[in-house]
Amino acid sequence: MTISTTPLPVEVEAPVAKPAAKRSRLWAWLIFIAGALYFLVPLGATFWWSLRAEAGVLGFEAYRRLFDDANFWPSFTESVVNAVAAILLSLIIIVPTAYWVTLKLPRLRPVVEFITLLPFVIPAVVLVFGLIRLYGRPPLLLTATYDSSRVLLICAYAALSFPYMFRSVDNGLRAMDVRTLTEAALSLGAGWPTVMRRVIFPNLRVALLSGALLTFAIVIGELTIALFMAQQTFGPYMANLTRSKVYEPSAMAIVAFALTWVAMGTIALVTRPGRRR
Amino acid sequence: MKRYALAVALVMLVAACGDDTGTTTTAGTSETTAADGATTTTAAAGATTTAAEAGGMEELVAAAQAEGTLTTIALPHDWCGYGAVIEAFKAKYGLEVNELDPGAGSAEELEAIEANKDNPGPQAPDVVDIGLAFGPQAKDAGQIQPYKVATWDDIPEGAKDPDGYWYGDYYGVLSLEVNTAEVDPVPAEYADLLDPAYNGQVALSGDPLTSNAAMLSVWAAGLGTGATGEEAAQAGLDFFAQLNGAGNFVPIDGDSRTVGIGETPILIDWSYNSIANDVNLAGNPDIETVVPSAGRLAGVYVQAISAYAPHPNAAKLWMEYLYSDEGQLGWAAGFCHPIRFEAMTAAGTIPPDIAEQLPSTEGAFFPSIDEISAAQAVIVEGWPSVVGVTVEPSPSG
Amino acid sequence: MGGARRPPRFHFGRWLGVLPFFIFSGLFLIGPAVILAYRSLEGPDGTLTLDNYRALTTDTVMAAYGASIRLSLTTALVGGIFGFLLAWAVSMGGLGRSLRSGMTTFSGVASNFAGVPLAAAFIFTLGRVGVITDLLTWMGFDLYGSGFTLYRFWGLTLVYLYFQIPLMVLVLLPALDGLKQDWREAAENLGATPRQYWRRVAFPVLLPSILGTMILLFGNAFGAHATAYALTGGSIPLATLLIGQQISGDVLNNPGLGYAVAMGMVFIMAICIVIYSILQRRSERWLG
């Protein structure tokens, strides 16, 4: 890094309202608007289509039919419960792992990263057949009942979330210079649980939120594994609707999008830091 | 409409003093399950092949109710009116029906049986509804067990396995499902589809490499040129190459939805799906079902009970129900020709209003399993080059 | 920062932290992967054979791998760049807290908006009877007449970006937050222009995270199946579609080949990780 030889500028306060900052703000707006257009137009088109269920009339008939359907809410709530369980399970496993790999076992990193990326290359259909083969027969029979299959499903979802959870947590750990913080905390006499609870987790809040949101979205819409596990979750419900109807799927896409967004907003609100940093 | 049909059917069933323990075709079929070495789960009523052996219908119903659940797979509610059939079955016998993947294809159904061999849980299907060509395949693989329903004799010879492993359930003809809001004029024959007016409008219901129905559609188009057998399969490939070259072919899998939104306004699909879609959409948009006269191809599906069924008695009861007049009329209400169509027509058990909404199968070609396999071999071989599945995906395409 | 190298002695306590991970992965990822490997050696009649692996070198399969890699690379790069820009815009562009949280939660949802609903949304927008298509026609431009189609490579790329960009945004935001304000101020006090700041300070710091996230994007696109199928019906050769055809198809039914193709995908991902590790180690030298 070259060190400029010009003398320090006279003004001492931080350069906030310089034209350069304004220009970067303009760029930020442009980028944001371009992004918003790209993301919102297809949603808008879907919404517009969903209003056409009644011939010649723009109305909410498709939504009415959707909410009247007996399976809509039960399948959605079942998926939400699965999602929360999977998130907790994934957090408990990934955070210590990422932490350990970063601090103590850096040479194990490629192995761990490879494993966390396995869900990408094992197609869902292959994964579920593998799970059924392993746990669908004695001696490890876990699929005998609907509920035990559900537990298996949640474990599979936690595994599916590994790529996103690990990457998020890893990015978060990098950003917080975890080594220094840990050494500082330890040298101040903190025990490991305290380090985790008061140093690591609070600083990882944003990263954990990202990972949790991604996992939530995955679980809500997941189709293949739920289908083969004979679970009545939201994914199979949506797929079934899409297969047979013309207008309801669009209404459902909008509703699912909105519901998931609300749920995520709730998660984000709940995990908001208590005091300003 | 469907409720009326069911009510009529029920009345007739009662009036006909249905005595299902009549026909016992047990002659020489005592080799039920041991022969193929499949490990069947022994049911309360034993490994029986007819209701009579099971001690009559009441015993079967009792045994099925003791099991409590039936697990089905690949039964979309809009397909041949399965939704109503399943509801009627549940109401009649008080059983629950655990429905697995409605979108599964025949191979996936058999894969589900295979993968859940030792699994007594809800993931294992009890019964399957598969394409004709898959019956012998499943029998050879030991995936199904034999059972002959009470009305066995009404099933035409070519549509059932002599040992009772699989048996035809319904049939239909391939047709053109046309979204009349987007398509004008409405085509009448496969040859019409080459017209430039249909640019970017024609689609198949699946990928001929993976979907039986789509493969048969290619064959049907070839039959429409007047060729027969394997030459027709090649003619079908040539036809689609032409269609693709003219820009009329849309490479996505069409279904009721894509027809309705106008993305694949002309879809080659089973007539019963097309008519059902028309009814569902109630004119928004208006769907017309065109059954071509040249290249009229019929397809038969078959029922079978899984060799590893966790609820074999429920499965057998389901079969008895499907092949009773009530079940068969349930399918007819879904615009499918029930397999006992001729017998029932002769006996006068089909209400006229149901009969007249079934499309005509006159002159339709009912291929045998061998003929299907031969055509399939040709189509699978040649399809990749037809659609221009380019080895190098070009930037503009 | 480097840190002293500890003597590499085996300390059980050190492994305790990662044990749950390995047990869990063993049960639910590696176990099925082993089954995958085993079944890739099965021929159509059930005997063990290497034929499936030999079949991997045929034109069809190689084309499928090539197309998948090309698609995944493109969407990872384009998605990475735009995702980075968007993440920058909401975190450091001065747009306000509420826009950022809105973007974050939206990204969470959008990153998993895939398959048929996503394909349908784009068909409603840019399909033959789509909203934008009609708009362009009204403005005098025939979109489909010019050769554009949603059902080929660039159409697929456009659709894939819908879940790639949000993924990049979401996973990169924590890293952008880690760019401390003081570094920026220190750089400016030393006379650095914003460009120099980015080139010499910010990017080197961010590079491992950016690369790592791009690998994630690559993997995400590589393993995508539902969206590709919904848009192409299998007419473009992609590895995941090929697997589906072989395992689930009614017509071509050779599951062993499908599993072998999947093993090939695992291998390709492994190579990606290796490349990523090398790149990451080099970029970490900036921080050392």
CSV table of N, CA, C and O in Angstrom, one decimal, chain B residues 190-255:
chain,number,residue,atom,x,y,z
B,190,TYR,N,-53.1,-34.3,-37.1
B,190,TYR,CA,-51.7,-34.1,-36.8
B,190,TYR,C,-51.0,-33.3,-37.9
B,190,TYR,O,-50.2,-32.4,-37.7
B,191,ALA,N,-51.4,-33.6,-39.1
B,191,ALA,CA,-50.7,-33.0,-40.3
B,191,ALA,C,-51.0,-31.4,-40.3
B,191,ALA,O,-50.2,-30.7,-40.7
B,192,ASP,N,-52.1,-31.0,-39.7
B,192,ASP,CA,-52.5,-29.6,-39.7
B,192,ASP,C,-51.5,-28.8,-38.8
B,192,ASP,O,-51.3,-27.6,-39.0
B,193,LEU,N,-50.9,-29.5,-37.9
B,193,LEU,CA,-50.0,-28.8,-36.9
B,193,LEU,C,-48.8,-28.1,-37.6
B,193,LEU,O,-48.2,-27.3,-37.0
B,194,LEU,N,-48.5,-28.6,-38.8
B,194,LEU,CA,-47.3,-28.0,-39.5
B,194,LEU,C,-47.6,-26.6,-40.0
B,194,LEU,O,-46.7,-25.9,-40.5
B,195,ASP,N,-48.9,-26.2,-40.0
B,195,ASP,CA,-49.3,-24.9,-40.6
B,195,ASP,C,-48.6,-23.8,-39.8
B,195,ASP,O,-48.5,-23.8,-38.6
B,196,PRO,N,-48.1,-22.8,-40.5
B,196,PRO,CA,-47.4,-21.6,-39.9
B,196,PRO,C,-48.3,-20.9,-38.9
B,196,PRO,O,-47.7,-20.2,-38.0
B,197,ALA,N,-49.6,-21.1,-39.0
B,197,ALA,CA,-50.5,-20.4,-38.0
B,197,ALA,C,-50.2,-20.8,-36.6
B,197,ALA,O,-50.5,-20.2,-35.6
B,198,TYR,N,-49.6,-22.0,-36.4
B,198,TYR,CA,-49.4,-22.6,-35.1
B,198,TYR,C,-48.0,-22.5,-34.7
B,198,TYR,O,-47.5,-23.3,-33.9
B,199,ASN,N,-47.3,-21.4,-35.1
B,199,ASN,CA,-46.0,-21.2,-34.7
B,199,ASN,C,-45.8,-21.1,-33.2
B,199,ASN,O,-46.5,-20.2,-32.6
B,200,GLY,N,-44.9,-21.9,-32.6
B,200,GLY,CA,-44.6,-21.8,-31.2
B,200,GLY,C,-45.8,-22.2,-30.3
B,200,GLY,O,-45.9,-21.7,-29.2
B,201,GLN,N,-46.6,-23.1,-30.8
B,201,GLN,CA,-47.8,-23.5,-30.0
B,201,GLN,C,-48.0,-24.9,-29.7
B,201,GLN,O,-48.8,-25.3,-28.8
B,202,VAL,N,-47.2,-25.8,-30.3
B,202,VAL,CA,-47.5,-27.2,-30.1
B,202,VAL,C,-46.5,-27.9,-29.1
B,202,VAL,O,-45.3,-27.6,-29.2
B,203,ALA,N,-47.1,-28.6,-28.2
B,203,ALA,CA,-46.2,-29.3,-27.2
B,203,ALA,C,-46.6,-30.7,-26.9
B,203,ALA,O,-47.8,-31.1,-27.2
B,204,LEU,N,-45.7,-31.4,-26.3
B,204,LEU,CA,-46.0,-32.8,-25.8
B,204,LEU,C,-46.2,-32.7,-24.3
B,204,LEU,O,-45.8,-31.7,-23.7
B,205,SER,N,-46.8,-33.7,-23.8
B,205,SER,CA,-47.1,-33.7,-22.3
B,205,SER,C,-45.9,-34.1,-21.5
B,205,SER,O,-46.0,-34.2,-20.3
B,206,GLY,N,-44.8,-34.4,-22.2
B,206,GLY,CA,-43.6,-34.8,-21.4
B,206,GLY,C,-42.5,-34.9,-22.4
B,206,GLY,O,-42.6,-34.6,-23.5
B,207,ASP,N,-41.4,-35.5,-21.9
B,207,ASP,CA,-40.2,-35.7,-22.7
B,207,ASP,C,-40.3,-37.2,-23.1
B,207,ASP,O,-40.4,-38.1,-22.3
B,208,PRO,N,-40.3,-37.4,-24.5
B,208,PRO,CA,-40.5,-38.8,-24.9
B,208,PRO,C,-39.4,-39.8,-24.4
B,208,PRO,O,-39.6,-41.0,-24.4
B,209,LEU,N,-38.3,-39.2,-23.9
B,209,LEU,CA,-37.3,-40.1,-23.3
B,209,LEU,C,-37.7,-40.5,-21.9
B,209,LEU,O,-37.1,-41.5,-21.4
B,210,THR,N,-38.6,-39.8,-21.2
B,210,THR,CA,-39.0,-40.2,-19.9
B,210,THR,C,-40.4,-40.5,-19.7
B,210,THR,O,-40.8,-41.1,-18.7
B,211,SER,N,-41.3,-40.0,-20.6
B,211,SER,CA,-42.7,-40.1,-20.4
B,211,SER,C,-43.3,-41.1,-21.4
B,211,SER,O,-43.2,-40.9,-22.6
B,212,ASN,N,-44.0,-42.1,-20.9
B,212,ASN,CA,-44.7,-43.0,-21.8
B,212,ASN,C,-45.7,-42.3,-22.7
B,212,ASN,O,-45.7,-42.6,-23.9
B,213,ALA,N,-46.5,-41.4,-22.1
B,213,ALA,CA,-47.5,-40.8,-22.9
B,213,ALA,C,-46.9,-39.9,-24.0
B,213,ALA,O,-47.4,-39.9,-25.1
B,214,ALA,N,-45.8,-39.2,-23.7
B,214,ALA,CA,-45.2,-38.4,-24.7
B,214,ALA,C,-44.6,-39.3,-25.9
B,214,ALA,O,-44.7,-38.9,-27.0
B,215,MET,N,-44.0,-40.4,-25.5
B,215,MET,CA,-43.5,-41.3,-26.5
B,215,MET,C,-44.6,-41.8,-27.4
B,215,MET,O,-44.5,-41.8,-28.6
B,216,LEU,N,-45.7,-42.1,-26.8
B,216,LEU,CA,-46.8,-42.6,-27.6
B,216,LEU,C,-47.4,-41.5,-28.5
B,216,LEU,O,-47.9,-41.8,-29.6
B,217,SER,N,-47.2,-40.2,-28.0
B,217,SER,CA,-47.7,-39.1,-28.8
B,217,SER,C,-46.9,-39.0,-30.1
B,217,SER,O,-47.4,-38.7,-31.2
B,218,VAL,N,-45.6,-39.2,-30.0
B,218,VAL,CA,-44.7,-39.1,-31.2
B,218,VAL,C,-45.2,-40.3,-32.1
B,218,VAL,O,-45.3,-40.1,-33.4
B,219,TRP,N,-45.4,-41.4,-31.6
B,219,TRP,CA,-45.8,-42.5,-32.4
B,219,TRP,C,-47.1,-42.3,-33.1
B,219,TRP,O,-47.3,-42.5,-34.3
B,220,ALA,N,-48.1,-41.7,-32.4
B,220,ALA,CA,-49.4,-41.4,-32.9
B,220,ALA,C,-49.3,-40.4,-34.1
B,220,ALA,O,-49.9,-40.6,-35.1
B,221,ALA,N,-48.4,-39.4,-34.0
B,221,ALA,CA,-48.2,-38.5,-35.1
B,221,ALA,C,-47.7,-39.2,-36.3
B,221,ALA,O,-48.1,-38.9,-37.4
B,222,GLY,N,-46.8,-40.2,-36.1
B,222,GLY,CA,-46.3,-41.0,-37.2
B,222,GLY,C,-47.4,-41.9,-37.8
B,222,GLY,O,-47.5,-42.0,-39.0
B,223,LEU,N,-48.3,-42.4,-36.9
B,223,LEU,CA,-49.4,-43.2,-37.4
B,223,LEU,C,-50.3,-42.4,-38.3
B,223,LEU,O,-51.0,-42.9,-39.2
B,224,GLY,N,-50.4,-41.1,-37.9
B,224,GLY,CA,-51.3,-40.2,-38.6
B,224,GLY,C,-50.8,-40.0,-40.1
B,224,GLY,O,-51.6,-39.6,-40.9
B,225,THR,N,-49.6,-40.3,-40.4
B,225,THR,CA,-49.2,-40.2,-41.8
B,225,THR,C,-49.5,-41.4,-42.6
B,225,THR,O,-49.3,-41.5,-43.8
B,226,GLY,N,-50.1,-42.4,-42.0
B,226,GLY,CA,-50.5,-43.6,-42.7
B,226,GLY,C,-49.6,-44.8,-42.5
B,226,GLY,O,-49.9,-45.9,-42.9
B,227,ALA,N,-48.4,-44.5,-41.9
B,227,ALA,CA,-47.5,-45.6,-41.7
B,227,ALA,C,-47.9,-46.5,-40.5
B,227,ALA,O,-48.8,-46.1,-39.8
B,228,THR,N,-47.3,-47.7,-40.4
B,228,THR,CA,-47.7,-48.5,-39.3
B,228,THR,C,-46.4,-49.0,-38.6
B,228,THR,O,-45.3,-48.9,-39.1
B,229,GLY,N,-46.6,-49.5,-37.4
B,229,GLY,CA,-45.5,-50.2,-36.7
B,229,GLY,C,-44.3,-49.3,-36.5
B,229,GLY,O,-44.3,-48.1,-36.2
B,230,GLU,N,-43.1,-49.9,-36.7
B,230,GLU,CA,-41.8,-49.2,-36.5
B,230,GLU,C,-41.7,-48.1,-37.5
B,230,GLU,O,-41.0,-47.0,-37.2
B,231,GLU,N,-42.2,-48.2,-38.7
B,231,GLU,CA,-42.1,-47.1,-39.7
B,231,GLU,C,-42.8,-45.9,-39.2
B,231,GLU,O,-42.4,-44.8,-39.4
B,232,ALA,N,-43.9,-46.2,-38.5
B,232,ALA,CA,-44.7,-45.1,-38.0
B,232,ALA,C,-43.9,-44.3,-36.9
B,232,ALA,O,-43.9,-43.1,-36.8
B,233,ALA,N,-43.1,-45.1,-36.1
B,233,ALA,CA,-42.3,-44.5,-35.1
B,233,ALA,C,-41.3,-43.5,-35.8
B,233,ALA,O,-41.1,-42.4,-35.3
B,234,GLN,N,-40.6,-44.0,-36.8
B,234,GLN,CA,-39.7,-43.2,-37.5
B,234,GLN,C,-40.4,-42.0,-38.2
B,234,GLN,O,-39.9,-40.9,-38.2
B,235,ALA,N,-41.6,-42.2,-38.7
B,235,ALA,CA,-42.4,-41.2,-39.3
B,235,ALA,C,-42.7,-40.1,-38.3
B,235,ALA,O,-42.7,-38.9,-38.6
B,236,GLY,N,-43.0,-40.6,-37.1
B,236,GLY,CA,-43.3,-39.6,-36.0
B,236,GLY,C,-42.1,-38.8,-35.7
B,236,GLY,O,-42.2,-37.5,-35.5
B,237,LEU,N,-40.9,-39.4,-35.7
B,237,LEU,CA,-39.7,-38.6,-35.4
B,237,LEU,C,-39.5,-37.6,-36.5
B,237,LEU,O,-39.2,-36.4,-36.2
B,238,ASP,N,-39.7,-38.0,-37.8
B,238,ASP,CA,-39.5,-37.0,-38.9
B,238,ASP,C,-40.6,-35.9,-38.8
B,238,ASP,O,-40.2,-34.8,-39.0
B,239,PHE,N,-41.8,-36.3,-38.4
B,239,PHE,CA,-42.8,-35.2,-38.2
B,239,PHE,C,-42.4,-34.2,-37.2
B,239,PHE,O,-42.5,-33.0,-37.5
B,240,PHE,N,-41.9,-34.6,-36.1
B,240,PHE,CA,-41.5,-33.7,-35.1
B,240,PHE,C,-40.3,-32.9,-35.4
B,240,PHE,O,-40.1,-31.7,-35.0
B,241,ALA,N,-39.4,-33.5,-36.2
B,241,ALA,CA,-38.2,-32.8,-36.7
B,241,ALA,C,-38.7,-31.6,-37.6
B,241,ALA,O,-38.3,-30.5,-37.5
B,242,GLN,N,-39.7,-31.9,-38.4
B,242,GLN,CA,-40.3,-30.9,-39.3
B,242,GLN,C,-41.0,-29.8,-38.4
B,242,GLN,O,-40.8,-28.6,-38.7
B,243,LEU,N,-41.7,-30.3,-37.5
B,243,LEU,CA,-42.5,-29.3,-36.6
B,243,LEU,C,-41.5,-28.4,-35.9
B,243,LEU,O,-41.7,-27.2,-35.7
B,244,ASN,N,-40.4,-29.0,-35.4
B,244,ASN,CA,-39.4,-28.2,-34.7
B,244,ASN,C,-38.7,-27.2,-35.6
B,244,ASN,O,-38.5,-26.1,-35.3
B,245,GLY,N,-38.4,-27.7,-36.8
B,245,GLY,CA,-37.7,-26.9,-37.8
B,245,GLY,C,-38.6,-25.7,-38.2
B,245,GLY,O,-38.1,-24.6,-38.4
B,246,ALA,N,-39.9,-25.9,-38.2
B,246,ALA,CA,-40.8,-24.9,-38.6
B,246,ALA,C,-41.0,-23.9,-37.5
B,246,ALA,O,-41.7,-22.9,-37.6
B,247,GLY,N,-40.5,-24.2,-36.3
B,247,GLY,CA,-40.7,-23.4,-35.2
B,247,GLY,C,-42.0,-23.5,-34.5
B,247,GLY,O,-42.4,-22.7,-33.6
B,248,ASN,N,-42.8,-24.6,-34.8
B,248,ASN,CA,-44.1,-24.8,-34.2
B,248,ASN,C,-44.0,-25.5,-32.9
B,248,ASN,O,-45.0,-25.5,-32.1
B,249,PHE,N,-42.9,-26.2,-32.7
B,249,PHE,CA,-42.8,-27.0,-31.5
B,249,PHE,C,-42.2,-26.3,-30.3
B,249,PHE,O,-41.2,-25.6,-30.4
B,250,VAL,N,-42.9,-26.3,-29.2
B,250,VAL,CA,-42.4,-25.7,-27.9
B,250,VAL,C,-41.8,-26.8,-27.1
B,250,VAL,O,-42.5,-27.8,-26.7
B,251,PRO,N,-40.6,-26.7,-26.7
B,251,PRO,CA,-39.9,-27.8,-26.0
B,251,PRO,C,-40.2,-28.0,-24.5
B,251,PRO,O,-39.5,-28.8,-23.9
B,252,ILE,N,-41.2,-27.4,-24.0
B,252,ILE,CA,-41.5,-27.6,-22.6
B,252,ILE,C,-42.6,-28.7,-22.4
B,252,ILE,O,-43.4,-28.9,-23.3
B,253,ASP,N,-42.6,-29.3,-21.2
B,253,ASP,CA,-43.6,-30.2,-20.9
B,253,ASP,C,-44.9,-29.5,-20.8
B,253,ASP,O,-45.1,-28.7,-19.9
B,254,GLY,N,-45.9,-29.9,-21.6
B,254,GLY,CA,-47.2,-29.2,-21.4
B,254,GLY,C,-48.0,-30.0,-20.4
B,254,GLY,O,-47.9,-31.2,-20.2
B,255,ASP,N,-48.9,-29.2,-19.8
B,255,ASP,CA,-49.9,-29.8,-19.0
B,255,ASP,C,-51.1,-28.9,-19.0
B,255,ASP,O,-51.1,-27.9,-19.6
